[in-house]
Structure formats: structure tokens, C-alpha cells
Amino acid sequence: MNLDITAKKIHQGRNIKRLREMLGVKQESLAIELNITQAGVSKLEDKEVIEEETLKKVAEFLKLPVDAIKNFNDEGALNFIANTANSYDSSTSHQFYFNFNPIDKIVELYNEKEKLHKEKQDLYERMLKEKDELLAKFLK
């Protein structure tokens, strides 16, 4: 009989990592949600104690209660995921189905923004050139 009654220390960052991996969520996706870098998520997962506000954001993104992160244990988490993994009800589903890569989408939007910026610059230059031509005709 095991009489070990010492409280196990909870490592919230490691719990986030385990839950994130079990749910198939990449660090990059969590980083975008938290508005930090992927390296920032890695540092977060190394922290033993995480600020309550950050825990709430992570839990909301993973669609888990904050207590699931705070009181995580492998057996309970596996039971929870096994019971909800095949649910497609949007209120209980904990799977993420991206039909695109979020990083690729960001790059695509950035390139589109750059293209529009270039077009705007070209338009300004044309307008200035036409203004100069009109002014030159007027002054003749």
C-alpha cells in the first residue's frame, strides 16, 4: 500500500504543453492567439506558475476549464479527451480543424498588403507627375 501523502507540485506550463499536444494544437497556433511568438509559448510552457489571466486565455483557446490546467493529471486528462475526442457538437468538441495553415494565411495577407501599398505609392507618384505637368502648362 502506498502511503505517500505529499502533495504533488503542479507545473502549469508543462500541463499546458501536455494538453496542447493531446489536442493536436501547435505552439504557433497558441502563439497567434496569445499575441506572442512561438518562442514565447515555449517559455510559457517552461514556467511552473502562470498568471491567472494568461491561464484563462489559454484555457479559452483550448476550450478547457482553467481548473483542467491547474489540476491536470495524465489519467484524468486521457479520460476527458477520450470521452470528447469524437464529439462534433461545437459546444463540447476539443479538436481543431484548420483547412489552412494560419502562418501561410498571415504571409498571404502580408504580401497582399505590400502589393496594395505599392499600388498606392504608384498612384501618388502619377498624381504628383500630372500635377507638375498641369502646373507647368498653367505657368507658360
PDB file of C-alpha atoms in Angstrom:
ATOM      1  CA  MET A   1       0.000   0.000   0.000  1.00  0.00           C
ATOM      2  CA  ASN A   2       1.358   3.420  -0.996  1.00  0.00           C
ATOM      3  CA  LEU A   3       1.087   5.918   1.866  1.00  0.00           C
ATOM      4  CA  ASP A   4       2.782   8.820   0.076  1.00  0.00           C
ATOM      5  CA  ILE A   5       0.636  11.786   1.120  1.00  0.00           C
ATOM      6  CA  THR A   6       2.956  14.568  -0.007  1.00  0.00           C
ATOM      7  CA  ALA A   7       1.252  16.953  -2.366  1.00  0.00           C
ATOM      8  CA  LYS A   8       2.494  16.712  -5.899  1.00  0.00           C
ATOM      9  CA  LYS A   9       3.688  20.018  -7.231  1.00  0.00           C
ATOM     10  CA  ILE A  10       1.678  21.222 -10.204  1.00  0.00           C
ATOM     11  CA  HIS A  11       3.700  22.556 -13.144  1.00  0.00           C
ATOM     12  CA  GLN A  12       1.162  24.638 -15.062  1.00  0.00           C
ATOM     13  CA  GLY A  13       3.394  25.224 -18.082  1.00  0.00           C
ATOM     14  CA  ARG A  14       4.047  21.520 -18.524  1.00  0.00           C
ATOM     15  CA  ASN A  15       0.325  20.892 -18.135  1.00  0.00           C
ATOM     16  CA  ILE A  16      -0.425  23.374 -20.923  1.00  0.00           C
ATOM     17  CA  LYS A  17       2.113  21.626 -23.135  1.00  0.00           C
ATOM     18  CA  ARG A  18       0.654  18.178 -22.455  1.00  0.00           C
ATOM     19  CA  LEU A  19      -2.922  19.301 -23.022  1.00  0.00           C
ATOM     20  CA  ARG A  20      -1.980  21.262 -26.142  1.00  0.00           C
ATOM     21  CA  GLU A  21      -0.179  18.245 -27.598  1.00  0.00           C
ATOM     22  CA  MET A  22      -3.030  15.873 -26.697  1.00  0.00           C
ATOM     23  CA  LEU A  23      -5.449  18.179 -28.507  1.00  0.00           C
ATOM     24  CA  GLY A  24      -3.168  18.425 -31.541  1.00  0.00           C
ATOM     25  CA  VAL A  25      -2.631  22.190 -31.226  1.00  0.00           C
ATOM     26  CA  LYS A  26       0.695  23.575 -32.404  1.00  0.00           C
ATOM     27  CA  GLN A  27       2.675  26.158 -30.470  1.00  0.00           C
ATOM     28  CA  GLU A  28       2.329  28.535 -33.429  1.00  0.00           C
ATOM     29  CA  SER A  29      -1.480  28.487 -33.181  1.00  0.00           C
ATOM     30  CA  LEU A  30      -1.379  29.203 -29.463  1.00  0.00           C
ATOM     31  CA  ALA A  31       1.204  31.934 -30.047  1.00  0.00           C
ATOM     32  CA  ILE A  32      -1.097  33.690 -32.528  1.00  0.00           C
ATOM     33  CA  GLU A  33      -3.984  33.509 -30.067  1.00  0.00           C
ATOM     34  CA  LEU A  34      -1.869  34.928 -27.212  1.00  0.00           C
ATOM     35  CA  ASN A  35      -0.248  37.525 -29.494  1.00  0.00           C
ATOM     36  CA  ILE A  36       3.244  36.274 -28.669  1.00  0.00           C
ATOM     37  CA  THR A  37       5.959  34.412 -30.562  1.00  0.00           C
ATOM     38  CA  GLN A  38       6.361  30.649 -30.755  1.00  0.00           C
ATOM     39  CA  ALA A  39       9.432  31.068 -28.538  1.00  0.00           C
ATOM     40  CA  GLY A  40       7.195  32.897 -26.058  1.00  0.00           C
ATOM     41  CA  VAL A  41       4.885  29.879 -25.902  1.00  0.00           C
ATOM     42  CA  SER A  42       7.905  27.662 -25.322  1.00  0.00           C
ATOM     43  CA  LYS A  43       8.976  29.886 -22.401  1.00  0.00           C
ATOM     44  CA  LEU A  44       5.404  29.861 -21.078  1.00  0.00           C
ATOM     45  CA  GLU A  45       5.424  26.073 -21.104  1.00  0.00           C
ATOM     46  CA  ASP A  46       8.634  26.106 -19.046  1.00  0.00           C
ATOM     47  CA  LYS A  47       7.042  28.187 -16.264  1.00  0.00           C
ATOM     48  CA  GLU A  48       5.886  26.377 -13.161  1.00  0.00           C
ATOM     49  CA  VAL A  49       3.278  29.018 -12.270  1.00  0.00           C
ATOM     50  CA  ILE A  50       1.462  31.112 -14.868  1.00  0.00           C
ATOM     51  CA  GLU A  51      -0.502  34.312 -14.366  1.00  0.00           C
ATOM     52  CA  GLU A  52      -4.249  33.788 -13.975  1.00  0.00           C
ATOM     53  CA  GLU A  53      -5.155  35.987 -16.970  1.00  0.00           C
ATOM     54  CA  THR A  54      -2.829  34.011 -19.253  1.00  0.00           C
ATOM     55  CA  LEU A  55      -4.243  30.740 -17.922  1.00  0.00           C
ATOM     56  CA  LYS A  56      -7.749  31.967 -18.775  1.00  0.00           C
ATOM     57  CA  LYS A  57      -6.729  32.863 -22.343  1.00  0.00           C
ATOM     58  CA  VAL A  58      -5.018  29.513 -22.878  1.00  0.00           C
ATOM     59  CA  ALA A  59      -7.944  27.587 -21.388  1.00  0.00           C
ATOM     60  CA  GLU A  60     -10.431  29.503 -23.549  1.00  0.00           C
ATOM     61  CA  PHE A  61      -8.398  28.808 -26.693  1.00  0.00           C
ATOM     62  CA  LEU A  62      -8.065  25.105 -25.859  1.00  0.00           C
ATOM     63  CA  LYS A  63     -11.763  25.036 -24.891  1.00  0.00           C
ATOM     64  CA  LEU A  64     -10.919  23.677 -21.468  1.00  0.00           C
ATOM     65  CA  PRO A  65     -11.717  24.898 -17.959  1.00  0.00           C
ATOM     66  CA  VAL A  66      -8.848  26.692 -16.190  1.00  0.00           C
ATOM     67  CA  ASP A  67      -9.021  24.007 -13.495  1.00  0.00           C
ATOM     68  CA  ALA A  68      -8.111  21.403 -16.115  1.00  0.00           C
ATOM     69  CA  ILE A  69      -4.751  23.141 -16.492  1.00  0.00           C
ATOM     70  CA  LYS A  70      -4.315  23.765 -12.774  1.00  0.00           C
ATOM     71  CA  ASN A  71      -5.264  20.240 -11.671  1.00  0.00           C
ATOM     72  CA  PHE A  72      -4.074  18.224 -14.629  1.00  0.00           C
ATOM     73  CA  ASN A  73      -3.190  14.581 -14.185  1.00  0.00           C
ATOM     74  CA  ASP A  74      -2.483  12.178 -17.010  1.00  0.00           C
ATOM     75  CA  GLU A  75      -5.228   9.673 -16.202  1.00  0.00           C
ATOM     76  CA  GLY A  76      -7.973  12.264 -15.828  1.00  0.00           C
ATOM     77  CA  ALA A  77      -6.918  14.092 -18.984  1.00  0.00           C
ATOM     78  CA  LEU A  78      -6.849  10.928 -21.050  1.00  0.00           C
ATOM     79  CA  ASN A  79     -10.353  10.053 -19.847  1.00  0.00           C
ATOM     80  CA  PHE A  80     -11.599  13.556 -20.656  1.00  0.00           C
ATOM     81  CA  ILE A  81     -10.104  13.580 -24.140  1.00  0.00           C
ATOM     82  CA  ALA A  82     -11.238  10.024 -24.877  1.00  0.00           C
ATOM     83  CA  ASN A  83     -14.797  10.979 -23.941  1.00  0.00           C
ATOM     84  CA  THR A  84     -14.873  14.145 -26.070  1.00  0.00           C
ATOM     85  CA  ALA A  85     -12.493  13.466 -28.973  1.00  0.00           C
ATOM     86  CA  ASN A  86     -15.214  12.131 -31.270  1.00  0.00           C
ATOM     87  CA  SER A  87     -17.810  14.746 -30.387  1.00  0.00           C
ATOM     88  CA  TYR A  88     -18.649  17.121 -33.206  1.00  0.00           C
ATOM     89  CA  ASP A  89     -21.009  19.252 -31.151  1.00  0.00           C
ATOM     90  CA  SER A  90     -19.417  22.704 -31.226  1.00  0.00           C
ATOM     91  CA  SER A  91     -20.026  23.219 -27.505  1.00  0.00           C
ATOM     92  CA  THR A  92     -18.019  20.144 -26.468  1.00  0.00           C
ATOM     93  CA  SER A  93     -15.593  19.487 -29.293  1.00  0.00           C
ATOM     94  CA  HIS A  94     -11.948  19.875 -28.418  1.00  0.00           C
ATOM     95  CA  GLN A  95     -10.446  19.197 -31.806  1.00  0.00           C
ATOM     96  CA  PHE A  96      -9.159  21.836 -34.147  1.00  0.00           C
ATOM     97  CA  TYR A  97      -9.801  21.511 -37.844  1.00  0.00           C
ATOM     98  CA  PHE A  98      -7.855  24.056 -39.864  1.00  0.00           C
ATOM     99  CA  ASN A  99      -8.347  23.831 -43.591  1.00  0.00           C
ATOM    100  CA  PHE A 100      -5.430  26.225 -43.986  1.00  0.00           C
ATOM    101  CA  ASN A 101      -2.109  26.888 -42.324  1.00  0.00           C
ATOM    102  CA  PRO A 102      -2.512  30.056 -40.191  1.00  0.00           C
ATOM    103  CA  ILE A 103       1.106  31.068 -40.829  1.00  0.00           C
ATOM    104  CA  ASP A 104       0.622  30.748 -44.604  1.00  0.00           C
ATOM    105  CA  LYS A 105      -2.505  32.895 -44.326  1.00  0.00           C
ATOM    106  CA  ILE A 106      -0.575  35.601 -42.445  1.00  0.00           C
ATOM    107  CA  VAL A 107       2.135  35.587 -45.127  1.00  0.00           C
ATOM    108  CA  GLU A 108      -0.517  35.789 -47.846  1.00  0.00           C
ATOM    109  CA  LEU A 109      -2.208  38.757 -46.157  1.00  0.00           C
ATOM    110  CA  TYR A 110       1.120  40.496 -45.638  1.00  0.00           C
ATOM    111  CA  ASN A 111       2.022  40.081 -49.329  1.00  0.00           C
ATOM    112  CA  GLU A 112      -1.386  41.443 -50.313  1.00  0.00           C
ATOM    113  CA  LYS A 113      -0.853  44.441 -48.023  1.00  0.00           C
ATOM    114  CA  GLU A 114       2.551  45.096 -49.607  1.00  0.00           C
ATOM    115  CA  LYS A 115       1.034  44.917 -53.097  1.00  0.00           C
ATOM    116  CA  LEU A 116      -1.676  47.433 -52.167  1.00  0.00           C
ATOM    117  CA  HIS A 117       0.914  49.714 -50.611  1.00  0.00           C
ATOM    118  CA  LYS A 118       2.959  49.635 -53.842  1.00  0.00           C
ATOM    119  CA  GLU A 119      -0.141  50.427 -55.901  1.00  0.00           C
ATOM    120  CA  LYS A 120      -0.928  53.369 -53.617  1.00  0.00           C
ATOM    121  CA  GLN A 121       2.636  54.700 -53.972  1.00  0.00           C
ATOM    122  CA  ASP A 122       2.413  54.405 -57.776  1.00  0.00           C
ATOM    123  CA  LEU A 123      -0.882  56.298 -57.769  1.00  0.00           C
ATOM    124  CA  TYR A 124       0.596  59.110 -55.642  1.00  0.00           C
ATOM    125  CA  GLU A 125       3.588  59.404 -57.975  1.00  0.00           C
ATOM    126  CA  ARG A 126       1.305  59.567 -61.035  1.00  0.00           C
ATOM    127  CA  MET A 127      -0.849  62.230 -59.373  1.00  0.00           C
ATOM    128  CA  LEU A 128       2.210  64.300 -58.491  1.00  0.00           C
ATOM    129  CA  LYS A 129       3.534  63.989 -62.039  1.00  0.00           C
ATOM    130  CA  GLU A 130       0.189  65.084 -63.504  1.00  0.00           C
ATOM    131  CA  LYS A 131       0.032  67.984 -61.043  1.00  0.00           C
ATOM    132  CA  ASP A 132       3.513  69.104 -62.107  1.00  0.00           C
ATOM    133  CA  GLU A 133       2.556  68.864 -65.788  1.00  0.00           C
ATOM    134  CA  LEU A 134      -0.622  70.894 -65.248  1.00  0.00           C
ATOM    135  CA  LEU A 135       1.253  73.490 -63.242  1.00  0.00           C
ATOM    136  CA  ALA A 136       3.909  73.764 -65.963  1.00  0.00           C
ATOM    137  CA  LYS A 137       1.191  74.309 -68.632  1.00  0.00           C
ATOM    138  CA  PHE A 138      -0.527  76.887 -66.464  1.00  0.00           C
ATOM    139  CA  LEU A 139       2.683  78.850 -65.862  1.00  0.00           C
ATOM    140  CA  LYS A 140       3.606  79.008 -69.593  1.00  0.00           C
TER     141      LYS A 140
END
